[in-house]
Coordinates of C-alpha atoms in Angstrom, one line a residue:
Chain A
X1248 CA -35.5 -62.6 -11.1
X1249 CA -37.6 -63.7 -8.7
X1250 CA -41.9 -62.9 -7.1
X1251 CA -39.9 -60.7 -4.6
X1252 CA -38.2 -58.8 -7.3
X1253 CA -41.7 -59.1 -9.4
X1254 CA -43.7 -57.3 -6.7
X1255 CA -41.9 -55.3 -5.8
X1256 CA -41.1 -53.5 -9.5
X1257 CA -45.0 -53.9 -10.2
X1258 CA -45.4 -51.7 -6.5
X1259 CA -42.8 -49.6 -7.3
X1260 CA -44.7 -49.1 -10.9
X1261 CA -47.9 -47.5 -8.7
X1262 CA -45.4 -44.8 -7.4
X1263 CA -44.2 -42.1 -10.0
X1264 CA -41.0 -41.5 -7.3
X1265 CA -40.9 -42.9 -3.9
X1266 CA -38.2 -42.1 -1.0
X1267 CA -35.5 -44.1 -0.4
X1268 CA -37.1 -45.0 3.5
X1269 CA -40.4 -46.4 1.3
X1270 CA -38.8 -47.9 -0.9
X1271 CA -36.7 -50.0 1.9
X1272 CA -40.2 -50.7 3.2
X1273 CA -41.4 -51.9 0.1
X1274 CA -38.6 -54.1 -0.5
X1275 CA -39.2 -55.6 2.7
X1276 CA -43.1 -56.1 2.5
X1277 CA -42.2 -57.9 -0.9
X1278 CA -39.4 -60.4 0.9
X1279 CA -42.3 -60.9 4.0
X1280 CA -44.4 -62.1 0.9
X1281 CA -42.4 -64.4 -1.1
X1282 CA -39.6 -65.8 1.0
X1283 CA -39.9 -64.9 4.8
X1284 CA -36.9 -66.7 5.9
X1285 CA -34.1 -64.7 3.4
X1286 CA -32.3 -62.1 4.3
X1287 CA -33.0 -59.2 2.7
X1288 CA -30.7 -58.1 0.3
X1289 CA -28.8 -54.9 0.7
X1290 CA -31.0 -51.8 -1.1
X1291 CA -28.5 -51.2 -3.5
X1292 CA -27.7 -54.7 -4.9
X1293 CA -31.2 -55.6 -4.9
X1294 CA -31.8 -52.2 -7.0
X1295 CA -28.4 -53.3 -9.8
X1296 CA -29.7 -56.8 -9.7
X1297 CA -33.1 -55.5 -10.8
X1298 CA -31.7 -53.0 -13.4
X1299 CA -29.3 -55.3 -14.9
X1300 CA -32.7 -57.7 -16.1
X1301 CA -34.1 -53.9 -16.9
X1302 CA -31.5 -53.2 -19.2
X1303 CA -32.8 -55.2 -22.2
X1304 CA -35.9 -53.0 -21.7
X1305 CA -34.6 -49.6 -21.7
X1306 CA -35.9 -48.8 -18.3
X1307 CA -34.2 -48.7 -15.3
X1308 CA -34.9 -47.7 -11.0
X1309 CA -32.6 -44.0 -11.1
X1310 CA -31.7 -42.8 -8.0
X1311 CA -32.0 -39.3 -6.9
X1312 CA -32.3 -36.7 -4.7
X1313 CA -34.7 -33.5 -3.9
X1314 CA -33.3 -30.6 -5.3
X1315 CA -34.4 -28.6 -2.1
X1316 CA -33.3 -30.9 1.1
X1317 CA -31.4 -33.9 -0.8
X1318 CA -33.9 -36.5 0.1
X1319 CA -33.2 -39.9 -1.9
X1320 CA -35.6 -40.7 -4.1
X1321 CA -36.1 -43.8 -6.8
X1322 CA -38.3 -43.7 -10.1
X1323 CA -38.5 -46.4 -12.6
X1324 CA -37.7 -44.0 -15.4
X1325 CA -37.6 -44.7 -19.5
X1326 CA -33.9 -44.6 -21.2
X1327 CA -34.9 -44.5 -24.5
X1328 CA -37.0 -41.0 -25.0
X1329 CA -39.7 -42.2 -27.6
X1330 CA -43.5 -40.8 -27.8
X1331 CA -44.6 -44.2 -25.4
X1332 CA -44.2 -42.2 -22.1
X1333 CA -46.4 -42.3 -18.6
X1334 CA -46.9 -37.9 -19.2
X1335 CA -48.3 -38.4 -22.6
X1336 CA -50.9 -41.1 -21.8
X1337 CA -52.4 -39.2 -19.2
X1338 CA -52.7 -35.9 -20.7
X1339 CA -54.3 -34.3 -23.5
X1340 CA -51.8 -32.6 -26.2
X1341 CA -52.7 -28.9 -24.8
X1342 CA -51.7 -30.2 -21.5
X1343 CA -49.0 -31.3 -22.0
X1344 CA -47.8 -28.5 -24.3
X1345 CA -48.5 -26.3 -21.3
X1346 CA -46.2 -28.7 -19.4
X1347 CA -44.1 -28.0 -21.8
X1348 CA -44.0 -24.1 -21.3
X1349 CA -43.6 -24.2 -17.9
X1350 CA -40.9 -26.4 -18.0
X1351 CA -39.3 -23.8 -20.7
X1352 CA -39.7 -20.9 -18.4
X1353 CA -38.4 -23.2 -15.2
X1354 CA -35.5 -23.7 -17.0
X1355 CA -34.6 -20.4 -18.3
X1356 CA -35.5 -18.3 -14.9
X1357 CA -32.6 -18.2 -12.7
X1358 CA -34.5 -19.7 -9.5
X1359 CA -35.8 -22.3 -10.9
X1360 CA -39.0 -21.3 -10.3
X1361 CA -42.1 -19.8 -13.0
X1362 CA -44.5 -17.7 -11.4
X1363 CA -48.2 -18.7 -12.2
X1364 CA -48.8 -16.1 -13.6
X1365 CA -45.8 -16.2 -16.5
X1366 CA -47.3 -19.8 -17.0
X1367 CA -50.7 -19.0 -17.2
X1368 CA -50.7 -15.7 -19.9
X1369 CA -49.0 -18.7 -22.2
X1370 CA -52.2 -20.0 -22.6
X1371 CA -53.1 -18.6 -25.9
X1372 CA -50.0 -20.1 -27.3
X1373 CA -50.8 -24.0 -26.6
X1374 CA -51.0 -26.5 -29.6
X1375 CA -54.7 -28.8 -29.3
X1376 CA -57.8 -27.2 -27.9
X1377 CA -58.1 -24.1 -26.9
X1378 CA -57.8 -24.1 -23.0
X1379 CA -58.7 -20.4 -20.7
X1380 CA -56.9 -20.0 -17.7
X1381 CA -59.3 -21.2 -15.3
X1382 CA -58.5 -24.3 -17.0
X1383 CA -55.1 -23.9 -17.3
X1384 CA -54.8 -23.4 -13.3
X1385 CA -56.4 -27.0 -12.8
X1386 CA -54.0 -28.7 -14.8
X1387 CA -51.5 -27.1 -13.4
X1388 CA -52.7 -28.4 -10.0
X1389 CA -53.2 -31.9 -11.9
X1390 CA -49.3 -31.7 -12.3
X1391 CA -48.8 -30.9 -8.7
X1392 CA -51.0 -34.4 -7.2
X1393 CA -49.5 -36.3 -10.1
X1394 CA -45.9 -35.0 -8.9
X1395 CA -44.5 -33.3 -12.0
X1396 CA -44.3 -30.0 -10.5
X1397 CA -44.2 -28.5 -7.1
X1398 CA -45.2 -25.5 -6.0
X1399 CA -44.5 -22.7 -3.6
X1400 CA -45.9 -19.7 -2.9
X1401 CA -47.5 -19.6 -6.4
X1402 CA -44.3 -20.4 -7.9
X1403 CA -44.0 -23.7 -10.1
X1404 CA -40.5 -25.9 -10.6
X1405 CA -39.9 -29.6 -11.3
X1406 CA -40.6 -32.0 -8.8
X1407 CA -38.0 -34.9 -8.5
X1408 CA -39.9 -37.4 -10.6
X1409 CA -39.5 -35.1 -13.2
X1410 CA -36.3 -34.5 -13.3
X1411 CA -35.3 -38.4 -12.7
X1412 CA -37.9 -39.0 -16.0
X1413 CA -37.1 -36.4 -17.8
X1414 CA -33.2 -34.9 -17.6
X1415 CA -32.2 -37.0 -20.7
X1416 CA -34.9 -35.1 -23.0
X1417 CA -34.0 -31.7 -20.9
X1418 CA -30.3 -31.8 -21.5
X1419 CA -31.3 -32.9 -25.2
X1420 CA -33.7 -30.2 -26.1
X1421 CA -32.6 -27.7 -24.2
X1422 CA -28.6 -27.9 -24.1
X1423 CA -27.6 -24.1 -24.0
X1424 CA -30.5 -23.1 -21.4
X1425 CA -30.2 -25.9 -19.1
X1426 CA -27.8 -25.7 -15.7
X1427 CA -25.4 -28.8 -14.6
X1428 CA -24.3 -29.1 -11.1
X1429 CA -20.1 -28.4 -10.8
X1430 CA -20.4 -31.3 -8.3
X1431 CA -22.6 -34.2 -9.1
X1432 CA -22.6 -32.9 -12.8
X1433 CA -26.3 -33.8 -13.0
X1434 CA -29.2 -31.5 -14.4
X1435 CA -29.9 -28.6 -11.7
X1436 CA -32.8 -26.4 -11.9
X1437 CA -32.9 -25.2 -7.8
X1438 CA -29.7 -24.7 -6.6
X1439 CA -26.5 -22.0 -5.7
X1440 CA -24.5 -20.1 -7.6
X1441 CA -21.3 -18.6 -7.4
X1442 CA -21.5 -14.3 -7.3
X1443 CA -18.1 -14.3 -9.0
X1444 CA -17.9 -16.8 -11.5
X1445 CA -21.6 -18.2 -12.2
X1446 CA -21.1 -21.9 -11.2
X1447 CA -24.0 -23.6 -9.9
X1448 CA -24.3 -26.6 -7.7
X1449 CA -27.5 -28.5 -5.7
X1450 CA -28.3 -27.5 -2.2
X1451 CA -27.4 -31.0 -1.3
X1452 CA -24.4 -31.1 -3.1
X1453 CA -23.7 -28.2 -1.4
X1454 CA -24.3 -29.4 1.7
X1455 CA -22.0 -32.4 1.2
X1456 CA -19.0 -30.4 -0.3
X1457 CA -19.0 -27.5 2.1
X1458 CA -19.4 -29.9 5.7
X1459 CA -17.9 -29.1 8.1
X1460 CA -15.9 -26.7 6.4
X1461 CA -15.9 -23.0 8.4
X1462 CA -14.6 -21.1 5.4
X1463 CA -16.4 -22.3 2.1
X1464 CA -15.2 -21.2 -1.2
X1465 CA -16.2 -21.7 -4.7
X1466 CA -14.4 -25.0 -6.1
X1467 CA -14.2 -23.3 -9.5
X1468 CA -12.7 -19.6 -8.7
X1469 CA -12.1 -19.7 -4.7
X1470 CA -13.9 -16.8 -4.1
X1471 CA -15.5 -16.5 -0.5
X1472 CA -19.1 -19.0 -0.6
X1473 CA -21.8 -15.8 0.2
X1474 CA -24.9 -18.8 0.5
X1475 CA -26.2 -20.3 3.6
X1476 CA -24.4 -23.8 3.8
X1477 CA -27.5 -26.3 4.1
X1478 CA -27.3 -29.5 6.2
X1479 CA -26.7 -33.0 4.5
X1480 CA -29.5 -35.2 5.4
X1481 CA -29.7 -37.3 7.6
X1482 CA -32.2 -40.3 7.2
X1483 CA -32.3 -41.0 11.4
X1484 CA -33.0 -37.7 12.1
X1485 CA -35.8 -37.7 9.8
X1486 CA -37.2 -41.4 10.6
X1487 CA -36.9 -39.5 14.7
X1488 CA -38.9 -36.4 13.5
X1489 CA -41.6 -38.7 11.6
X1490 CA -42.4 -41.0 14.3
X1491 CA -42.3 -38.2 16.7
X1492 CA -45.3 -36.4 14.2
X1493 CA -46.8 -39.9 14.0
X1494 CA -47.2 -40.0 17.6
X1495 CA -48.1 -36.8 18.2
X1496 CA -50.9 -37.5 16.2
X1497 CA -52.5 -40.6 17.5
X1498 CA -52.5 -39.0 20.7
X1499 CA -54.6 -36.5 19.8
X1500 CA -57.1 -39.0 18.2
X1501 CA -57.1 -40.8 21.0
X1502 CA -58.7 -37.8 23.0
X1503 CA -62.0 -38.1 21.2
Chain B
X467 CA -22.8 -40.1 -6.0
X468 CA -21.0 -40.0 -9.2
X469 CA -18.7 -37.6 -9.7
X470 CA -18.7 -38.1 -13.8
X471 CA -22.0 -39.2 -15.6
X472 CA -21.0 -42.8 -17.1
X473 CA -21.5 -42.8 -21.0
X474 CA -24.2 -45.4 -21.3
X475 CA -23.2 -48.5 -23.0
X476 CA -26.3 -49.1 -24.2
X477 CA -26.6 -45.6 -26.7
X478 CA -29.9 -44.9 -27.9
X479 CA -29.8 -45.6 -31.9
X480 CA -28.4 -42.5 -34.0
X481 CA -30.9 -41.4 -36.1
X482 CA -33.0 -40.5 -32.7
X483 CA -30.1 -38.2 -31.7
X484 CA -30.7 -35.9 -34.4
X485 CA -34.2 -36.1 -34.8
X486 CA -36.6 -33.5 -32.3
X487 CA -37.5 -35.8 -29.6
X488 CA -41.1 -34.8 -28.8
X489 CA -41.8 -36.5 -25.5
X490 CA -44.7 -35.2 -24.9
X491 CA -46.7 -35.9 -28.5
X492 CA -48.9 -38.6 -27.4
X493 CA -50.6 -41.9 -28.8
X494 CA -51.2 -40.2 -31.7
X495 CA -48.4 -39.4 -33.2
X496 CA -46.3 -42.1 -36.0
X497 CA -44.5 -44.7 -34.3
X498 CA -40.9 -43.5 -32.8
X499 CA -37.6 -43.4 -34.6
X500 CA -36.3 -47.0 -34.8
X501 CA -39.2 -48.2 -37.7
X502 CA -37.6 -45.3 -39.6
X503 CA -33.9 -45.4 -40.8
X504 CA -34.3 -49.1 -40.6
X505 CA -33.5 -49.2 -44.3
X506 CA -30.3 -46.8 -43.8
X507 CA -27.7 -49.7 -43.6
X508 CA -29.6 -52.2 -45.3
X509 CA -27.8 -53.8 -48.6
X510 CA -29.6 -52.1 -52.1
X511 CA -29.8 -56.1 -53.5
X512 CA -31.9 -57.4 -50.6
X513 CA -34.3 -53.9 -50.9
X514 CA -34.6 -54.9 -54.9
X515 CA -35.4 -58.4 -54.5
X516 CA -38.1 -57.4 -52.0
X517 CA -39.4 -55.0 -54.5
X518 CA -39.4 -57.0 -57.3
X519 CA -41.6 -59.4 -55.8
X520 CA -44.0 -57.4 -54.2
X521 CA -46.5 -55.0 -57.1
X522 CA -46.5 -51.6 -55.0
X523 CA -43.8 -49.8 -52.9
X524 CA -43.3 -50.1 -49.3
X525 CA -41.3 -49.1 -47.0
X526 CA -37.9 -50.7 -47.2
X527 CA -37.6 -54.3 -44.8
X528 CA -34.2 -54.7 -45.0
X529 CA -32.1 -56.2 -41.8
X530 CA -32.9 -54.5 -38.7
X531 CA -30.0 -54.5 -36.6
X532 CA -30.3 -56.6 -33.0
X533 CA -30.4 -53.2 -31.1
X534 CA -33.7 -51.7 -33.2
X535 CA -35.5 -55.0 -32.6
X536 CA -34.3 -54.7 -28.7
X537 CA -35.7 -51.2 -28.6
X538 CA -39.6 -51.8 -30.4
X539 CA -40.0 -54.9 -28.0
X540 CA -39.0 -52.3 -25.0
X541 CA -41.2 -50.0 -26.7
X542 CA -43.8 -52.5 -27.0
X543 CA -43.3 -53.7 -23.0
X544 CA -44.1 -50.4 -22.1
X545 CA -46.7 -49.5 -24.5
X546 CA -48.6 -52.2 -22.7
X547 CA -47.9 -51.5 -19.4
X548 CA -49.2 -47.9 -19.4
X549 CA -52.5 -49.0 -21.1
X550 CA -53.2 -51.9 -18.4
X551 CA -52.9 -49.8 -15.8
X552 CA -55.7 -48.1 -17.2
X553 CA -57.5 -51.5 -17.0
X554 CA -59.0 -51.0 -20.5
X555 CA -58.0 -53.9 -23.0
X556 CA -55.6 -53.2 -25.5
X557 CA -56.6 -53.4 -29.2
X558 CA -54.1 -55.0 -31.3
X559 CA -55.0 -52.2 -33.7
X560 CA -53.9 -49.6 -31.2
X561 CA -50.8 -51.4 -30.8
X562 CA -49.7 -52.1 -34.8
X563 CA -50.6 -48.3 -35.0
X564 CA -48.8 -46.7 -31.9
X565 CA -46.2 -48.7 -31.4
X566 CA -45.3 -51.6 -34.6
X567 CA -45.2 -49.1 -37.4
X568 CA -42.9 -50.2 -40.1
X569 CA -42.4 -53.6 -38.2
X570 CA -45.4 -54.6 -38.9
X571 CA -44.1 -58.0 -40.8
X572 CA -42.6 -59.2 -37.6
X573 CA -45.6 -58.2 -35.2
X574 CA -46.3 -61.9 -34.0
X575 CA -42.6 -62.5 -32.8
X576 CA -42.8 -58.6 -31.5
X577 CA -46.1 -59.2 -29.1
X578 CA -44.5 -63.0 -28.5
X579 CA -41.4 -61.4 -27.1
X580 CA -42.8 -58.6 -25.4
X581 CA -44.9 -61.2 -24.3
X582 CA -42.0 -62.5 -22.4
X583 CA -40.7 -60.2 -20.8
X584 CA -43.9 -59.0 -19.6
X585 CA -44.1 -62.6 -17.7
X586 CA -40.6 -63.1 -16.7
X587 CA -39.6 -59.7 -15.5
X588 CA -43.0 -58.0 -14.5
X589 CA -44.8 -61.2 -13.5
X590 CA -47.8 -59.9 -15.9
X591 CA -49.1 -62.2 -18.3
X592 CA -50.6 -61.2 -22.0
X593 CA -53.6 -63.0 -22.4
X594 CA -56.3 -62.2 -25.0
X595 CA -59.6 -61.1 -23.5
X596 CA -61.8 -63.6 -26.1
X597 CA -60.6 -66.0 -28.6
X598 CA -60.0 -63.9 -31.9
X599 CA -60.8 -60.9 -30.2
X600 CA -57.3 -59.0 -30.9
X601 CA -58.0 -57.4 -27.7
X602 CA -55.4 -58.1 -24.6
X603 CA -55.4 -57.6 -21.0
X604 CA -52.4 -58.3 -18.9
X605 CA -53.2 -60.7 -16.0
X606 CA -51.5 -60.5 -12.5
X607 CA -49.7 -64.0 -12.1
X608 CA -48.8 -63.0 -8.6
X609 CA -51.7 -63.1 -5.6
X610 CA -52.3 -59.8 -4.5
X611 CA -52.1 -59.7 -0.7
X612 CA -53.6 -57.5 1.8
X613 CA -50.4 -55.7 2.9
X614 CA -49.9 -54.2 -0.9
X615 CA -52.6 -51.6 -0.5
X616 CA -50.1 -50.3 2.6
X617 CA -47.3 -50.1 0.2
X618 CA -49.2 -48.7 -3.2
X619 CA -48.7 -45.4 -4.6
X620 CA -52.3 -45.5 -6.2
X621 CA -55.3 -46.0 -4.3
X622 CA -55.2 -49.7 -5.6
X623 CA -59.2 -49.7 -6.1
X624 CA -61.1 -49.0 -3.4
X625 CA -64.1 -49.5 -6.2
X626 CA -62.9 -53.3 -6.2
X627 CA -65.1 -54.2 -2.9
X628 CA -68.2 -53.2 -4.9
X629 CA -67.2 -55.3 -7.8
X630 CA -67.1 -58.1 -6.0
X631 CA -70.1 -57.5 -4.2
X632 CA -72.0 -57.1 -7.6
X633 CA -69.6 -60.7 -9.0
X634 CA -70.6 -62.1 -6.3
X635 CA -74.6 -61.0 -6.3
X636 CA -74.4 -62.4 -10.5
X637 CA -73.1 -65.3 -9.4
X638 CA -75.0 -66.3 -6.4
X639 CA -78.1 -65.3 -8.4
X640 CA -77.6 -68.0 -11.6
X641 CA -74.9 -65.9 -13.5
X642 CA -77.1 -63.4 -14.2
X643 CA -79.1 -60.8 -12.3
X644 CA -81.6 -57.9 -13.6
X645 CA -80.7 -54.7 -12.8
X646 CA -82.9 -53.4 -10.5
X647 CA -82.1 -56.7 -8.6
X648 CA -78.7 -55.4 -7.6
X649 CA -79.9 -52.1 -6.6
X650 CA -82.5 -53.4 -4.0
X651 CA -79.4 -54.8 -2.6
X652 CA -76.9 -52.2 -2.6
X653 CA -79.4 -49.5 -1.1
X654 CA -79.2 -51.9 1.8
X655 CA -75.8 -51.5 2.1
X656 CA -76.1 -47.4 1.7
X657 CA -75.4 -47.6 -2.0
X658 CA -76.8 -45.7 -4.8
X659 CA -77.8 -45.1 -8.2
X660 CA -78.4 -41.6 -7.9
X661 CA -76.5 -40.6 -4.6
X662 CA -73.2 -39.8 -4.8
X663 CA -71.0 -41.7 -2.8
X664 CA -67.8 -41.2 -0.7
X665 CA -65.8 -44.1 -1.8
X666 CA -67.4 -44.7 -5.2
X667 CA -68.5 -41.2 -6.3
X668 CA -70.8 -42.2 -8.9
X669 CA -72.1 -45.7 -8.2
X670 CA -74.0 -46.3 -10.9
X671 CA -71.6 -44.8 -13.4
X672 CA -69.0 -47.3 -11.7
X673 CA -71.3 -50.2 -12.8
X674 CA -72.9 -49.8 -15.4
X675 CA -70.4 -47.9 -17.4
X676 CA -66.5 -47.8 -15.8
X677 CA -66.8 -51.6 -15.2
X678 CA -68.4 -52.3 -18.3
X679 CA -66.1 -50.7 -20.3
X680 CA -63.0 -52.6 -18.7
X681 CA -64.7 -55.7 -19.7
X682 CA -65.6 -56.6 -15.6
X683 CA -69.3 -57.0 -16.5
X684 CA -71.6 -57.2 -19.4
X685 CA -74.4 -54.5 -19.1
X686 CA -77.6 -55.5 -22.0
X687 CA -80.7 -54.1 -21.9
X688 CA -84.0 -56.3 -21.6
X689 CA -85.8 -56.5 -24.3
X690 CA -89.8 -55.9 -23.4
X691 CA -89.5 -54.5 -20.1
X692 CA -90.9 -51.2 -18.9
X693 CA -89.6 -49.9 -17.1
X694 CA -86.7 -50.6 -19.1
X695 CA -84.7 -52.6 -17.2
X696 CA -81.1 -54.5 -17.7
X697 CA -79.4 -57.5 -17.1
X698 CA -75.8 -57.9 -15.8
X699 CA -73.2 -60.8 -16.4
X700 CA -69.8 -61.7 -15.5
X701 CA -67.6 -59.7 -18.6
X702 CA -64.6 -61.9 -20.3
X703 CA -61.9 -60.0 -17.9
X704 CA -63.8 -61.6 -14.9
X705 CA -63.3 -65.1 -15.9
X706 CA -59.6 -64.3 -16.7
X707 CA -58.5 -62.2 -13.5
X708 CA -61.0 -64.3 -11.0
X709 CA -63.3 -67.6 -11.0
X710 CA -66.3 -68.8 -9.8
X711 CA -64.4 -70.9 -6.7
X712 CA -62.7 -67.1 -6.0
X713 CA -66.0 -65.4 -6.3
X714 CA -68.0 -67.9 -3.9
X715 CA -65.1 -68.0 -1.1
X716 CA -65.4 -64.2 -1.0
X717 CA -68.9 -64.4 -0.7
X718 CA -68.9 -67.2 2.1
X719 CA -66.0 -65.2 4.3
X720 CA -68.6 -62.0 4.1
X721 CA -71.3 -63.9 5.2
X722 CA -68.9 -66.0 7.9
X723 CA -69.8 -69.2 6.5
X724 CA -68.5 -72.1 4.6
X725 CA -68.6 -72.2 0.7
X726 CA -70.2 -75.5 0.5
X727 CA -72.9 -73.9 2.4
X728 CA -74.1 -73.1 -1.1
X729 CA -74.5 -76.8 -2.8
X730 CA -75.4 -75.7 -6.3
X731 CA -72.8 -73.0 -6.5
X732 CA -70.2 -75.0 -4.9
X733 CA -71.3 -77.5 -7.6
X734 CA -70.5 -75.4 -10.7
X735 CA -67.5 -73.2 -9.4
X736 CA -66.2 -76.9 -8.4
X737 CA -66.9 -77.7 -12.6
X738 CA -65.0 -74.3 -13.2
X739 CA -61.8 -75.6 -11.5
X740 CA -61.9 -78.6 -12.9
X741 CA -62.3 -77.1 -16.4
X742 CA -59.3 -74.3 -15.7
X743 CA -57.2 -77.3 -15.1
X744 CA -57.1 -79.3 -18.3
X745 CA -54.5 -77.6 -20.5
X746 CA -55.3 -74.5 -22.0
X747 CA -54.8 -73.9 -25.9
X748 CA -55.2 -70.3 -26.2
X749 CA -51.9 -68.4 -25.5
X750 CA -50.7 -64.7 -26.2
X751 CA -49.4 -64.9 -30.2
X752 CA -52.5 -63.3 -32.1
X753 CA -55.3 -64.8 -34.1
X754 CA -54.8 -64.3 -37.6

């Protein structure tokens, strides 16, 4: 364990989830810091190095992926579920129960998704103070900037960070409600599903099993794949697309 | 990734498996699972010949297995992680209550050990704010650069210019400065009291209450003045996370000029460094 590994777990402590090309440039602000002339280790032995020191602790850097384009994503997440947790220090108990009551409904629909409005007429049923919906739409929001939840089109589900944080307690609590992806065989809340036999799997996942293949079918029951295939993701595409927008952008500031 | 989820060898202990987890039930809930059930596999002689020495009944201290120990100092490590980023000192009744529990009897070696880690792996280091205070703070043994606030998920604190403006103005002004002092300064710089600000929001709420409360400054009222007015001072967290050498080269680079520029104050913040160097006797392990 050295100050590069120290900074760069006390940066990656500011961030509640970070992607994997941020985290990469984290890594390497930290090694500009402490030891300039090193070479910088490889992501993922840097990451098992850390996590083996992390172990004693009951914490350790996860990876993951978005459920929606298969991003990889990191969060320093808790292994050993107790009532010490980053969610429960920064909300009140009637917040968080209504976390709680979303995340019941986002589990049990079968998008993945719970409409505002399902959350919201819970209201009356929250442990702690009394909170009216007015209320309960700005927590809701104060979810979505602290990257709990995401939402679309009035729609809530779990951001990443959530799941990385929290699929222990989910597959815990919530063992007969909760959906497992027939590839990865991690907890899925978005995802496909097979028309014919009801197994589910991750866009990504998707996307990885099915390339290049012309004629998916389900891996379980090898019925004809109805779905839209997604594409895998492809970091250099994305690093292309975000210095293109970066661009893009400063030459339009320049014109003033 | 992997195809089959690896069964951890590290499993959590038992009797939090069949328990309700509650995640979410906050500080103030008991303390979690492992200061219960700590007595399951304990021998029924060692139990007794606690008892028989000790008039009422408490709950059993029998051996706590290597893994329950493991677990409250990781409980512990992150119990006072989450309450420094808040930048408000930890009370070591907070702690025994939300986090020791039952393992109360071993809470020096706990906060020693947790203590640590918090050093070693973290680079933090658990200081307490005043002798005999039984109030912590975790101090940053690595310099924060520039090029962090590029890489930070939290907005660092942009509110830390304006501390240093008003450390700097106590210093400069004899370690402590009246109230309205600071004010007559700030408005020159487009700060305050009662105008909201873009970066600070509330100044004088920022002041006079946010850094007050996380022990930046001292904030005491004057007695005999009226207008009532009130006087400023460094707080104990200052003299911890900064010094007086720190405060006065900050000072110096705003102004583009050299620290010794200031005789007198290169004088004592000289003193300071002299007295931060002789070997200090006050560590982490609490006060009785």
């Amino acid at each position: 364990m050295t100050d590069v590994h120290r900074r760069f777990l006390q940066l990656l402590m500011t961030h509640g989830v970070l992607e994997e090309w941020d985290v990469r440039r984290l890594q390497k602000h930290c090694y500009r810091v402490h030891d300039r002339t090193a070479a910088v280790e490889e992501l993922e032995d840097f990451i098992n190095n850390i996590n083996s020191v992390l172990e004693s602790l009951y914490i350790e850097i996860k990876k993951g992926a978005t459920e929606d384009d298969g991003r990889p994503v990191y969060a320093l997440v808790n292994l050993a579920t107790t009532s010490v947790s980053k969610m429960a220090s920064d909300f009140a108990e009637n917040e968080l129960d209504l976390f709680r009551k979303a995340l019941e409904l986002i589990i049990d629909s079968e998008t993945g998704f719970a409409s505002s409005t399902n959350i919201l007429n819970l209201v009356d049923q929250l442990k702690g103070k009394k909170m009216r919906k007015k209320e309960a739409e700005q927590v809701l929001q104060k979810f979505v900037q602290n990257k709990w939840l995401i939402e679309k089109e009035g729609e809530f589900t779990l951001h990443s960070r959530a799941i990385l944080e929290m699929e222990q307690y989910i597959r815990e609590t919530y063992p007969d409600a909760v959906k497992i992806c027939n590839i990865c065989h991690s907890l899925l809340i978005q995802g496909q599903s097979c028309e014919t036999c009801g197994i589910r799997m991750h866009l990504p996942c998707v996307a990885k099993y099915f390339q290049s293949n012309s004629e998916p079918r389900c891996p379980h029951c090898n019925d004809y794949w109805p779905h839209e295939i997604p594409e895998v993701f492809d970091p250099e595409k994305e690093r292309e697309a975000a210095t293109s927008r970066a661009t893009k952008r400063s030459l339009r500031s320049r014109q003033h | 990734g992997d195809m089959l989820q690896k069964p951890r060898s590290r499993g959590r202990p038992n009797s939090q498996a069949e328990r309700e987890r509650d995640w979410g039930r906050g500080a103030a809930e008991e303390a979690p699972s492992t200061s219960r059930g700590a007595g399951s596999s304990q021998e029924a002689r060692s139990a007794s010949s606690q008892g028989s020495r000790r008039a009422e009944a408490s709950p059993e201290v029998g051996p706590r297995s290597q893994q329950q120990l493991e677990l409250k100092v990781a409980e512990l490590v992150q119990f006072l992680l989450i309450k420094d980023q808040k930048k408000i000192p930890i009370k070591r009744t907070d702690i025994l209550k939300h986090v020791i529990g039952d393992y109360k009897d071993i809470f020096p070696d706990l906060l020693k050990l947790a203590a640590e880690r918090l050093e070693y792996v973290f680079g933090y280091k658990l200081v307490e704010l005043e002798p005999k205070s039984n109030t912590y703070i975790l101090i940053n043994t690595l310099e924060p650069v520039e090029e962090d606030a590029e890489v930070r998920g939290d907005q660092g604190t942009p509110t830390t210019g304006l501390l240093m403006i008003v450390l700097g103005l106590i210093f400069m002004k004899g370690n402590t400065i009246k109230e309205t002092e600071v004010w007559d300064f700030l408005r020159r710089l487009g700060v305050y009291p009662t105008k909201k600000h873009l970066v600070f929001g509330d100044p004088k709420k920022l002041i006079t209450e946010e850094f007050v409360r996380q022990r930046y400054l001292e904030y005491r009222r004057i007695p005999h003045t009226d207008p009532v007015d009130y006087e400023l001072q460094w707080g104990p967290r200052t003299n911890l996370e900064t010094s007086k050498m720190k405060v006065l080269k900050f000072v110096a680079k705003v102004h583009n000029q050299d620290p010794k520029d200031w005789p007198a104050q290169y004088c004592e913040a000289l003193a300071d460094e002299e007295a931060r160097a002789r070997p200090e006797t006050s560590g982490p392990a609490p006060s009785s």
